[in-house]
Amino acid sequence: MSDRKSTPKAGTGAGTAPRAAAPEVSARAAALPREALEIAAGYAFTGPALHLGALLWEGGCLPDAQIRVPLPMLNRHGLVAGATGTGKTKTLQLIAEQLSAQGVPVFLADVKGDLSGVAAPGQPGDKVGARAAEVQQRWAAKGCPAEFYALGGIGRGIPVRATITSFGPVLLSKVLRLNPTQEQSLGLIFHYADTKGLELVDLKDLRAVVAFLTSDEGKGELKGIGGLSTATAGVILRSLTAFEAQGMADFFGEPEFDTGELLRTAEDGRGVVSVLELAAVQDRPQLFSTFLMWLLADLFHDLPEVGDAERPKLVFFFDEAHLLFDDASEAFLDAITRTVRLIRSKGVGVFFVTQTPKDVPADVLGQLGNRIQHALRAFTPDDQKALKATVKTFPNSAYDLEELLTGLGTGEAVVTVLSEKGAPTPVAATRLRAPESLMGPLDAAELERAVTSSALYGRYAQAVDRESAYERLQASRGGKGPDEIRGGKGPDEIREAVGGAGEHRTRQQKEQPSVVEQVVGSGMFKSLARSIGTQIGREITRSVFGTARRRR
């Protein structure tokens, strides 16, 4: 490694005394240069911590100066950034397997499809051995308990679906790329469906309600609260049609995924690593990034306040984070900021993974206390501008960060985290440890076995299409489809049919107890129970992203 990788600023730190924490540093580390000793002392934590690697200083690796992050501070959120090919994915894997070992569940968004190896032991080799020796790591091949998911079942994994009702109008507007006026109109549509007990399970349900509200029978329903113009309804319907034509219908429906599954631990106490495969939907970035936000919002709704706990309940890694913020409305950004700020007190840590800090809005970036910055490139004027902006986001340090960040090798990063007291640690150039799990994807057959043998597979694998808004509106018109909402029963009869949804559902259950018995214990049963308890006959409570608040 060349000297430029970790060259300190000339004269910086000379003659300064070590920090008070210096006595906690090992006797061997006490022989370090004064500036390096001061940095190492900032990472000499007394409580449980994750090991990231060893300090880089003046072109060399100092294995006695270990760089770590306190376990309780992982709910203070973080950023993992760096150019393509600099080792961000392996950093996620390194952190995930250590969290799992300490009993903390982890969620990994696997955009490239190469994180499934976290479930299998790694393969020893000369490179791994050399890296372990350099950073004083006792490397041993280990896999983690893992579950594998796929959005809507597209890809290899247990299907993750959401109902339109729980997804809410704000997130759906982001997916459909609606403007603010159209988003507000969609909110009115959801409000109407909530109050009338019309369950929006999938896309055809939403289309049916929109079509009804623009029909002769239904166009007066929203007049008292702003109304729905035919033009806006047309835009929404066309967007839904195009969305479905692209194969997106599979992502919405039942059984709806219970985000509580992400909080599980294995029988041996290790945290379960949940890997959501997104490689099959890489060409649908608006969809998968918004779906990830739904997962966070759903967790936020359900989890109780815990304050500052000894360990996080979950650490959530949000890959390709810039996609979430691209073309986002002010309301959407405000909701993200609020969620990130408040979910910390519920024991959930969120790490955004992207190329540069400028990909993340300032209000969100300001809440990310733990930073792991891999190398950046400076080949173009835009690259140079991004580099300068990145340097400004770090505390003052003994390094020339502009020079350092362009010279870091693969598996090296600039680190600053929050100490046990919540104060930023000194900036530390770090050679990172090697993951102990497999650095690469699982064999396809092995992955398939892991998915189908999971206890969750039977709960979520089979899609269910039960009676909801589409069927209810169709029945109220004597069997006409959602696109034929003309004539038929009058508005009073339709409203009576809609308003009697709860009574109809109860009568149907009494007549067909065997149907209920069949779904008990399945994912479908949870969705059904939530619907009966919170949706039929009264308005759903919505907050943050307009997502429905539910009881598990």
Coordinates of C-alpha atoms in Angstrom, one line a residue:
M1 CA 0.0 0.0 0.0
S2 CA 1.4 3.4 -0.9
D3 CA 2.1 6.1 1.7
R4 CA -0.6 8.4 0.3
K5 CA -3.4 6.0 1.6
S6 CA -3.1 7.2 5.2
T7 CA -0.8 10.1 5.3
P8 CA -1.6 12.5 8.2
K9 CA -1.6 16.2 7.7
A10 CA 1.8 17.7 8.2
G11 CA 2.3 18.8 11.8
T12 CA -1.3 17.8 12.8
G13 CA -1.5 16.4 16.3
A14 CA 2.2 17.0 17.1
G15 CA 2.8 17.7 20.7
T16 CA -0.8 17.0 21.8
A17 CA -1.5 14.8 24.8
P18 CA -3.3 11.5 24.5
R19 CA -7.0 11.5 25.4
A20 CA -8.2 10.4 28.8
A21 CA -9.3 7.0 27.4
A22 CA -5.6 6.2 26.6
P23 CA -5.1 4.0 29.7
E24 CA -7.7 1.6 28.4
V25 CA -5.6 0.9 25.3
S26 CA -3.5 -2.2 25.5
A27 CA 0.1 -2.1 26.6
R28 CA 1.3 -3.0 23.1
A29 CA -0.8 -0.3 21.6
A30 CA 0.8 2.3 23.9
A31 CA 3.9 2.0 21.8
L32 CA 2.1 3.6 18.8
P33 CA 2.9 7.0 17.5
R34 CA 1.3 9.7 19.6
E35 CA -1.3 10.7 16.9
A36 CA -2.2 7.1 16.2
L37 CA -2.5 6.4 20.0
E38 CA -4.9 9.3 20.3
I39 CA -7.1 7.9 17.6
A40 CA -6.9 4.3 19.0
A41 CA -7.9 5.6 22.5
G42 CA -11.1 6.9 21.0
Y43 CA -12.1 3.3 20.1
A44 CA -11.1 1.7 23.5
F45 CA -14.7 0.9 24.6
T46 CA -15.4 -1.1 27.7
G47 CA -18.8 -2.6 26.7
P48 CA -19.8 -5.0 23.9
A49 CA -18.7 -3.8 20.5
L50 CA -18.3 -4.9 16.9
H51 CA -14.8 -5.2 15.5
L52 CA -14.3 -3.4 12.2
G53 CA -10.6 -3.6 11.6
A54 CA -7.2 -2.1 12.4
L55 CA -5.9 1.5 12.1
L56 CA -4.0 2.6 9.0
W57 CA -1.3 5.2 9.7
E58 CA 1.5 6.5 7.6
G59 CA 1.1 3.8 5.0
G60 CA 1.1 0.9 7.4
C61 CA -1.5 -1.2 9.3
L62 CA -1.3 -1.1 13.1
P63 CA -3.0 -4.3 14.4
D64 CA -2.8 -3.2 18.0
A65 CA -5.0 -0.2 17.3
Q66 CA -8.4 -1.8 16.9
I67 CA -11.3 0.1 15.4
R68 CA -14.7 -0.8 16.8
V69 CA -18.3 0.4 17.2
P70 CA -20.2 0.0 20.4
L71 CA -23.2 -2.4 20.1
P72 CA -25.7 0.0 21.9
M73 CA -24.9 2.7 19.4
L74 CA -26.0 0.7 16.4
N75 CA -29.5 2.0 16.8
R76 CA -28.1 5.6 16.1
H77 CA -28.1 4.8 12.4
G78 CA -25.3 5.0 10.0
L79 CA -24.0 5.3 6.5
V80 CA -21.9 2.9 4.4
A81 CA -20.7 4.7 1.3
G82 CA -18.1 4.4 -1.5
A83 CA -17.6 3.9 -5.2
T84 CA -18.5 0.7 -6.9
G85 CA -16.1 -2.1 -6.2
T86 CA -14.6 -0.7 -3.0
G87 CA -16.0 -3.3 -0.7
K88 CA -19.3 -2.0 0.7
T89 CA -21.1 -5.3 0.3
K90 CA -18.4 -7.1 2.3
T91 CA -18.6 -4.4 5.0
L92 CA -22.3 -5.1 5.3
Q93 CA -21.6 -8.8 5.6
L94 CA -18.9 -8.2 8.3
I95 CA -21.3 -6.1 10.4
A96 CA -24.2 -8.4 9.9
E97 CA -22.5 -11.6 11.0
Q98 CA -21.2 -9.9 14.2
L99 CA -24.6 -8.5 15.0
S100 CA -26.1 -12.0 14.6
A101 CA -23.5 -13.5 16.9
Q102 CA -24.5 -11.0 19.6
G103 CA -28.2 -11.8 19.3
V104 CA -29.3 -8.9 17.1
P105 CA -31.5 -9.7 14.1
V106 CA -30.4 -8.1 10.8
F107 CA -32.2 -7.1 7.6
L108 CA -30.1 -7.0 4.4
A109 CA -31.4 -5.6 1.1
D110 CA -29.5 -7.7 -1.5
V111 CA -29.6 -5.7 -4.7
K112 CA -26.8 -7.5 -6.5
G113 CA -27.7 -11.0 -5.3
D114 CA -24.4 -11.8 -3.7
L115 CA -25.3 -11.6 0.1
S116 CA -26.9 -15.0 0.4
G117 CA -23.5 -16.4 1.3
V118 CA -24.0 -15.0 4.8
A119 CA -25.7 -18.3 5.7
A120 CA -22.7 -20.5 4.8
P121 CA -19.2 -20.8 6.3
G122 CA -16.5 -18.8 4.4
Q123 CA -13.7 -20.4 2.5
P124 CA -10.2 -20.1 3.9
G125 CA -7.5 -19.0 1.5
D126 CA -4.2 -17.1 1.2
K127 CA -6.0 -13.7 0.8
V128 CA -8.3 -14.2 3.8
G129 CA -5.4 -15.5 5.9
A130 CA -3.2 -12.5 5.0
R131 CA -6.0 -10.0 5.8
A132 CA -6.7 -11.7 9.1
A133 CA -3.1 -11.6 10.1
E134 CA -2.7 -7.9 9.2
V135 CA -5.7 -6.8 11.3
Q136 CA -5.1 -9.3 14.3
Q137 CA -8.3 -11.2 13.5
R138 CA -8.9 -14.8 14.7
W139 CA -10.7 -15.8 11.5
A140 CA -12.9 -18.9 11.6
A141 CA -15.4 -20.0 9.0
K142 CA -18.9 -19.5 10.2
G143 CA -22.4 -19.0 8.7
C144 CA -25.4 -17.2 10.2
P145 CA -29.0 -18.3 10.7
A146 CA -30.8 -16.8 7.7
E147 CA -34.1 -16.4 6.0
F148 CA -34.4 -15.5 2.3
Y149 CA -37.1 -13.3 0.9
A150 CA -38.2 -12.0 -2.6
L151 CA -40.6 -9.2 -3.4
G152 CA -43.8 -10.7 -4.5
G153 CA -42.0 -14.0 -5.0
I154 CA -40.1 -12.7 -8.0
G155 CA -36.7 -14.2 -7.5
R156 CA -35.6 -17.0 -5.1
G157 CA -37.1 -16.4 -1.7
I158 CA -40.2 -16.4 0.5
P159 CA -42.7 -14.0 -1.1
V160 CA -43.0 -10.6 0.6
R161 CA -46.3 -8.9 -0.2
A162 CA -48.2 -5.9 1.1
T163 CA -51.9 -5.0 0.7
I164 CA -52.7 -1.7 -1.0
T165 CA -54.5 -0.6 2.2
S166 CA -51.4 -1.1 4.4
F167 CA -49.1 0.4 1.8
G168 CA -51.0 3.6 1.9
P169 CA -51.4 6.5 -0.5
V170 CA -48.1 8.3 0.0
L171 CA -45.8 5.3 -0.7
L172 CA -48.1 4.2 -3.6
S173 CA -47.9 7.7 -5.1
K174 CA -44.1 7.5 -5.1
V175 CA -44.3 4.1 -6.9
L176 CA -46.8 5.5 -9.5
R177 CA -44.9 8.7 -9.8
L178 CA -47.9 10.9 -9.2
N179 CA -47.6 14.6 -8.7
P180 CA -48.7 16.3 -5.4
T181 CA -52.2 17.0 -6.6
Q182 CA -52.7 13.5 -7.8
E183 CA -51.2 12.2 -4.5
Q184 CA -53.8 14.2 -2.6
S185 CA -56.6 12.8 -4.7
L186 CA -55.3 9.3 -4.1
G187 CA -55.4 10.1 -0.4
L188 CA -59.1 10.9 -0.7
I189 CA -59.7 7.6 -2.4
F190 CA -58.0 5.7 0.4
H191 CA -60.0 7.8 3.0
Y192 CA -63.3 6.8 1.3
A193 CA -62.3 3.1 1.1
D194 CA -61.3 3.1 4.8
T195 CA -64.5 4.7 6.0
K196 CA -66.7 2.5 3.9
G197 CA -65.0 -0.8 4.8
L198 CA -63.8 -1.4 1.2
E199 CA -60.6 -3.4 1.7
L200 CA -57.9 -2.6 -0.9
V201 CA -56.0 -5.8 -1.0
D202 CA -54.6 -5.7 -4.5
L203 CA -54.5 -3.4 -7.6
K204 CA -57.8 -4.5 -9.0
D205 CA -59.5 -3.4 -5.7
L206 CA -58.1 0.1 -6.1
R207 CA -59.1 0.3 -9.7
A208 CA -62.6 -0.7 -8.8
V209 CA -62.9 2.0 -6.2
V210 CA -61.5 4.7 -8.5
A211 CA -63.9 3.6 -11.2
F212 CA -66.9 3.7 -8.9
L213 CA -66.0 7.2 -7.6
T214 CA -66.0 8.5 -11.2
S215 CA -69.2 6.8 -12.2
D216 CA -72.7 8.3 -12.2
E217 CA -73.5 6.4 -9.0
G218 CA -70.3 7.4 -7.1
K219 CA -69.2 10.7 -8.3
G220 CA -71.0 12.6 -5.6
E221 CA -69.4 10.6 -2.7
L222 CA -66.3 12.8 -2.4
K223 CA -67.9 16.2 -3.1
G224 CA -68.0 17.2 0.5
I225 CA -64.3 16.7 1.0
G226 CA -62.9 18.1 -2.2
G227 CA -64.1 15.7 -4.9
L228 CA -62.2 13.7 -7.5
S229 CA -61.8 15.1 -11.0
T230 CA -62.3 12.8 -14.0
A231 CA -58.9 13.9 -15.3
T232 CA -57.0 13.0 -12.1
A233 CA -58.9 9.7 -11.8
G234 CA -57.9 9.0 -15.4
V235 CA -54.2 9.6 -14.6
I236 CA -54.4 7.3 -11.6
L237 CA -56.2 4.6 -13.6
R238 CA -53.7 4.8 -16.4
S239 CA -50.8 4.7 -14.0
L240 CA -52.2 1.6 -12.3
T241 CA -52.8 -0.1 -15.7
A242 CA -49.2 0.6 -16.8
F243 CA -47.9 -0.5 -13.4
E244 CA -49.7 -3.8 -13.6
A245 CA -48.7 -4.3 -17.3
Q246 CA -45.1 -4.2 -16.1
G247 CA -45.7 -7.2 -13.9
M248 CA -46.1 -5.3 -10.6
A249 CA -49.3 -6.9 -9.5
D250 CA -47.5 -9.7 -7.7
F251 CA -46.2 -7.3 -5.1
F252 CA -49.6 -6.5 -3.7
G253 CA -51.9 -9.0 -2.2
E254 CA -52.2 -11.6 0.6
P255 CA -50.9 -13.2 2.7
E256 CA -49.4 -9.9 3.7
F257 CA -45.9 -10.1 5.2
D258 CA -45.7 -9.6 8.9
T259 CA -42.6 -7.4 9.5
G260 CA -42.4 -8.9 13.0
E261 CA -40.7 -11.9 11.3
L262 CA -37.6 -9.7 10.9
L263 CA -37.1 -9.6 14.7
R264 CA -36.6 -13.3 15.3
T265 CA -33.6 -15.0 16.9
A266 CA -32.5 -18.6 16.3
E267 CA -32.7 -21.3 19.0
D268 CA -29.1 -20.8 19.9
G269 CA -29.7 -17.1 20.6
R270 CA -28.1 -15.7 17.4
G271 CA -30.0 -13.1 15.5
V272 CA -31.6 -14.2 12.3
V273 CA -30.3 -12.4 9.2
S274 CA -33.1 -11.7 6.8
V275 CA -31.9 -11.3 3.2
L276 CA -34.3 -9.7 0.7
E277 CA -33.2 -10.6 -2.8
L278 CA -33.7 -7.7 -5.2
A279 CA -31.6 -8.7 -8.1
A280 CA -34.7 -9.8 -10.0
V281 CA -36.2 -6.4 -9.7
Q282 CA -33.2 -4.2 -10.2
D283 CA -34.9 -2.6 -13.2
R284 CA -37.7 -1.4 -10.9
P285 CA -35.8 0.8 -8.5
Q286 CA -38.8 3.0 -7.6
L287 CA -40.7 -0.1 -6.5
F288 CA -38.1 -1.9 -4.4
S289 CA -36.8 1.3 -2.7
T290 CA -40.3 2.3 -1.7
F291 CA -41.1 -1.3 -0.6
L292 CA -38.1 -1.1 1.7
M293 CA -39.5 2.1 3.2
W294 CA -42.8 0.3 3.8
L295 CA -41.0 -2.3 5.8
L296 CA -39.5 0.4 8.0
A297 CA -42.8 2.3 8.3
D298 CA -44.6 -0.9 9.3
L299 CA -42.0 -1.7 12.0
F300 CA -42.2 1.9 13.2
H301 CA -46.0 1.5 13.7
D302 CA -45.9 -1.7 15.5
L303 CA -42.8 -1.5 17.8
P304 CA -43.1 -0.1 21.4
E305 CA -40.8 2.6 22.7
V306 CA -37.7 1.2 24.3
G307 CA -35.3 4.2 24.6
D308 CA -31.6 3.4 24.7
A309 CA -31.3 -0.4 25.0
E310 CA -28.2 -2.5 25.6
R311 CA -28.6 -3.8 22.0
P312 CA -30.7 -3.0 19.1
K313 CA -33.9 -4.9 18.3
L314 CA -33.0 -4.9 14.6
V315 CA -30.4 -3.3 12.3
F316 CA -31.7 -2.6 8.9
F317 CA -29.4 -2.1 5.9
F318 CA -31.0 0.0 3.1
D319 CA -28.9 -0.6 -0.1
E320 CA -29.0 1.7 -3.1
A321 CA -30.4 4.4 -0.8
H322 CA -30.2 7.2 -3.3
L323 CA -33.1 5.6 -5.2
L324 CA -35.4 6.3 -2.3
F325 CA -34.7 10.0 -2.5
D326 CA -34.7 10.5 -6.3
D327 CA -37.7 12.5 -7.5
A328 CA -39.2 12.4 -4.0
S329 CA -41.8 15.0 -2.9
E330 CA -41.2 17.3 0.1
A331 CA -43.9 15.4 2.0
F332 CA -42.2 12.1 1.2
L333 CA -38.8 13.4 2.4
D334 CA -40.4 14.8 5.5
A335 CA -41.9 11.4 6.3
I336 CA -38.6 9.6 5.8
T337 CA -36.8 12.1 8.1
R338 CA -39.4 11.7 10.8
T339 CA -39.3 7.9 10.6
V340 CA -35.5 7.7 10.8
R341 CA -35.5 10.2 13.7
L342 CA -38.1 8.4 15.7
I343 CA -37.5 4.7 15.0
R344 CA -34.2 4.9 16.9
S345 CA -36.2 5.0 20.2
K346 CA -37.9 1.8 19.2
G347 CA -34.6 0.0 19.0
V348 CA -34.1 -0.1 15.2
G349 CA -30.9 1.1 13.6
V350 CA -30.9 2.0 9.9
F351 CA -27.8 2.0 7.7
F352 CA -28.1 3.7 4.4
V353 CA -25.8 2.3 1.7
T354 CA -24.9 4.4 -1.3
Q355 CA -22.0 5.9 -3.2
T356 CA -21.5 9.3 -1.6
P357 CA -23.1 11.2 1.4
K358 CA -24.5 13.7 -1.0
D359 CA -27.0 11.0 -2.1
V360 CA -28.7 11.4 1.2
P361 CA -30.6 14.6 2.1
A362 CA -29.0 16.7 4.8
D363 CA -31.8 16.3 7.3
V364 CA -31.4 12.5 7.1
L365 CA -27.6 12.6 6.9
G366 CA -27.5 14.6 10.1
Q367 CA -29.0 11.6 12.0
L368 CA -26.5 9.1 10.8
G369 CA -24.0 8.9 13.7
N370 CA -21.9 6.0 12.4
R371 CA -20.0 6.4 9.2
I372 CA -17.9 4.0 7.1
Q373 CA -16.7 5.7 4.0
H374 CA -14.9 3.6 1.4
A375 CA -12.8 5.0 -1.5
L376 CA -14.2 7.6 -3.8
R377 CA -13.1 8.4 -7.4
A378 CA -12.2 11.8 -8.7
F379 CA -12.0 11.3 -12.4
T380 CA -14.4 14.0 -13.4
P381 CA -15.3 17.5 -12.1
D382 CA -18.5 16.1 -10.6
D383 CA -16.5 13.4 -8.9
Q384 CA -14.2 16.1 -7.4
K385 CA -17.1 18.1 -6.2
A386 CA -18.6 15.0 -4.5
L387 CA -15.2 14.3 -2.9
K388 CA -15.0 17.8 -1.4
A389 CA -18.6 17.6 -0.2
T390 CA -17.9 14.2 1.5
V391 CA -14.8 15.6 3.3
K392 CA -16.9 18.4 4.8
T393 CA -19.2 15.9 6.4
F394 CA -16.5 14.4 8.6
P395 CA -15.2 15.9 11.9
N396 CA -11.8 17.5 11.8
S397 CA -9.1 14.8 11.6
A398 CA -5.3 14.2 11.5
Y399 CA -5.7 13.0 7.9
D400 CA -5.7 14.8 4.5
L401 CA -9.1 13.2 3.7
E402 CA -9.2 14.4 0.1
E403 CA -6.0 12.5 -0.6
L404 CA -6.8 9.6 1.6
L405 CA -10.3 8.9 0.2
T406 CA -9.0 8.6 -3.4
G407 CA -6.2 6.2 -2.4
L408 CA -8.0 3.7 -0.2
G409 CA -7.8 0.1 -1.4
T410 CA -10.6 -2.4 -1.5
G411 CA -11.6 -3.4 2.0
E412 CA -10.3 -0.1 3.5
A413 CA -12.4 2.7 4.8
V414 CA -12.5 5.9 6.8
V415 CA -14.5 5.4 10.0
T416 CA -16.1 7.6 12.6
V417 CA -18.7 6.2 15.0
L418 CA -20.5 7.3 18.2
S419 CA -18.7 6.4 21.4
E420 CA -20.5 4.8 24.4
K421 CA -21.2 8.3 25.6
G422 CA -22.7 9.3 22.2
A423 CA -19.8 11.6 21.1
P424 CA -18.2 11.2 17.7
T425 CA -14.9 9.2 17.7
P426 CA -11.8 10.4 16.0
V427 CA -11.7 9.8 12.2
A428 CA -9.8 6.6 11.6
A429 CA -8.5 5.1 8.3
T430 CA -9.2 1.4 8.7
R431 CA -8.2 -1.8 7.1
L432 CA -11.4 -3.9 7.6
R433 CA -11.6 -7.4 8.7
A434 CA -12.6 -10.3 6.4
P435 CA -16.1 -11.7 6.7
E436 CA -16.2 -15.2 8.2
S437 CA -19.2 -16.3 6.1
L438 CA -19.1 -17.1 2.4
M439 CA -18.1 -14.0 0.3
G440 CA -20.4 -14.7 -2.6
P441 CA -23.9 -16.2 -3.4
L442 CA -25.1 -19.6 -2.2
D443 CA -25.4 -22.3 -4.8
A444 CA -28.8 -22.1 -6.5
A445 CA -29.9 -25.5 -5.3
E446 CA -28.7 -24.9 -1.7
L447 CA -30.6 -21.5 -1.7
E448 CA -33.7 -23.2 -3.0
R449 CA -33.5 -25.8 -0.2
A450 CA -33.1 -23.1 2.4
V451 CA -36.2 -21.3 1.1
T452 CA -38.5 -24.2 0.8
S453 CA -37.5 -25.8 4.1
S454 CA -38.2 -22.6 6.1
A455 CA -41.1 -22.6 8.5
L456 CA -42.3 -19.4 6.9
Y457 CA -42.5 -20.8 3.4
G458 CA -45.9 -22.5 4.0
R459 CA -47.2 -19.3 5.6
Y460 CA -46.4 -16.9 2.7
A461 CA -45.7 -19.0 -0.4
Q462 CA -49.2 -19.3 -1.8
A463 CA -51.0 -16.1 -2.8
V464 CA -54.7 -15.8 -1.7
D465 CA -57.4 -13.7 -3.4
R466 CA -60.3 -13.3 -1.0
E467 CA -63.3 -11.1 -1.1
S468 CA -62.4 -7.4 -1.0
A469 CA -63.4 -4.1 -2.6
Y470 CA -63.4 -5.5 -6.2
E471 CA -65.7 -8.4 -5.4
R472 CA -67.9 -6.2 -3.1
L473 CA -68.5 -3.5 -5.8
Q474 CA -69.0 -6.2 -8.4
A475 CA -71.6 -8.0 -6.3
S476 CA -73.4 -4.7 -5.6
R477 CA -73.9 -4.3 -9.4
G478 CA -75.2 -7.8 -10.1
G479 CA -71.9 -9.2 -11.2
K480 CA -70.7 -6.4 -13.4
G481 CA -66.9 -5.8 -13.6
P482 CA -65.1 -2.8 -12.2
D483 CA -64.8 -1.2 -15.6
E484 CA -68.6 -1.4 -16.2
I485 CA -69.8 0.9 -13.4
R486 CA -72.7 2.3 -15.3
G487 CA -76.4 1.6 -14.5
G488 CA -77.3 -1.3 -12.2
K489 CA -78.2 -0.5 -8.6
G490 CA -78.6 3.1 -7.4
P491 CA -76.2 4.9 -5.2
D492 CA -78.3 4.3 -2.1
E493 CA -78.3 0.6 -2.7
I494 CA -74.6 0.6 -3.4
R495 CA -73.8 2.5 -0.2
E496 CA -76.0 0.1 1.7
A497 CA -74.1 -2.8 0.2
V498 CA -70.8 -1.2 1.1
G499 CA -71.9 -0.2 4.6
G500 CA -73.1 -3.7 5.3
A501 CA -69.7 -5.2 4.6
G502 CA -69.1 -6.1 8.2
E503 CA -72.5 -7.8 8.6
H504 CA -72.0 -9.7 5.4
R505 CA -68.5 -10.8 6.4
T506 CA -69.8 -12.0 9.8
R507 CA -72.7 -13.9 8.3
Q508 CA -70.5 -15.5 5.7
Q509 CA -68.1 -16.7 8.4
K510 CA -70.9 -18.3 10.4
E511 CA -72.1 -20.1 7.3
Q512 CA -68.7 -21.4 6.3
P513 CA -66.7 -22.2 9.5
S514 CA -64.6 -24.7 7.6
V515 CA -63.0 -21.9 5.5
V516 CA -61.9 -20.1 8.6
E517 CA -60.5 -23.3 10.0
Q518 CA -58.4 -23.8 6.9
V519 CA -56.7 -20.4 7.2
V520 CA -55.9 -20.5 10.9
G521 CA -52.2 -20.6 11.4
S522 CA -51.5 -19.2 7.9
G523 CA -50.3 -15.7 6.9
M524 CA -53.8 -15.3 5.4
F525 CA -55.4 -15.6 8.8
K526 CA -53.4 -12.7 10.2
S527 CA -54.5 -10.5 7.3
L528 CA -58.1 -11.6 7.7
A529 CA -58.1 -11.0 11.5
R530 CA -56.6 -7.5 11.1
S531 CA -59.2 -6.6 8.4
I532 CA -62.2 -7.7 10.6
G533 CA -60.8 -5.9 13.6
T534 CA -59.6 -2.6 12.1
Q535 CA -61.0 -2.1 8.6
I536 CA -64.6 -3.1 8.3
G537 CA -67.2 -0.4 9.3
R538 CA -64.7 2.2 10.6
E539 CA -61.9 4.4 9.3
I540 CA -58.3 3.1 9.5
T541 CA -55.8 5.1 11.5
R542 CA -53.0 6.2 9.3
S543 CA -49.7 8.0 10.1
V544 CA -46.3 8.9 8.8
F545 CA -46.5 7.6 5.2
G546 CA -50.3 7.2 5.3
T547 CA -49.7 3.5 6.0
A548 CA -52.3 1.7 8.0
R549 CA -51.7 1.2 11.7
R550 CA -52.4 -2.4 12.5
R551 CA -52.4 -4.8 15.5
R552 CA -50.5 -8.0 15.3

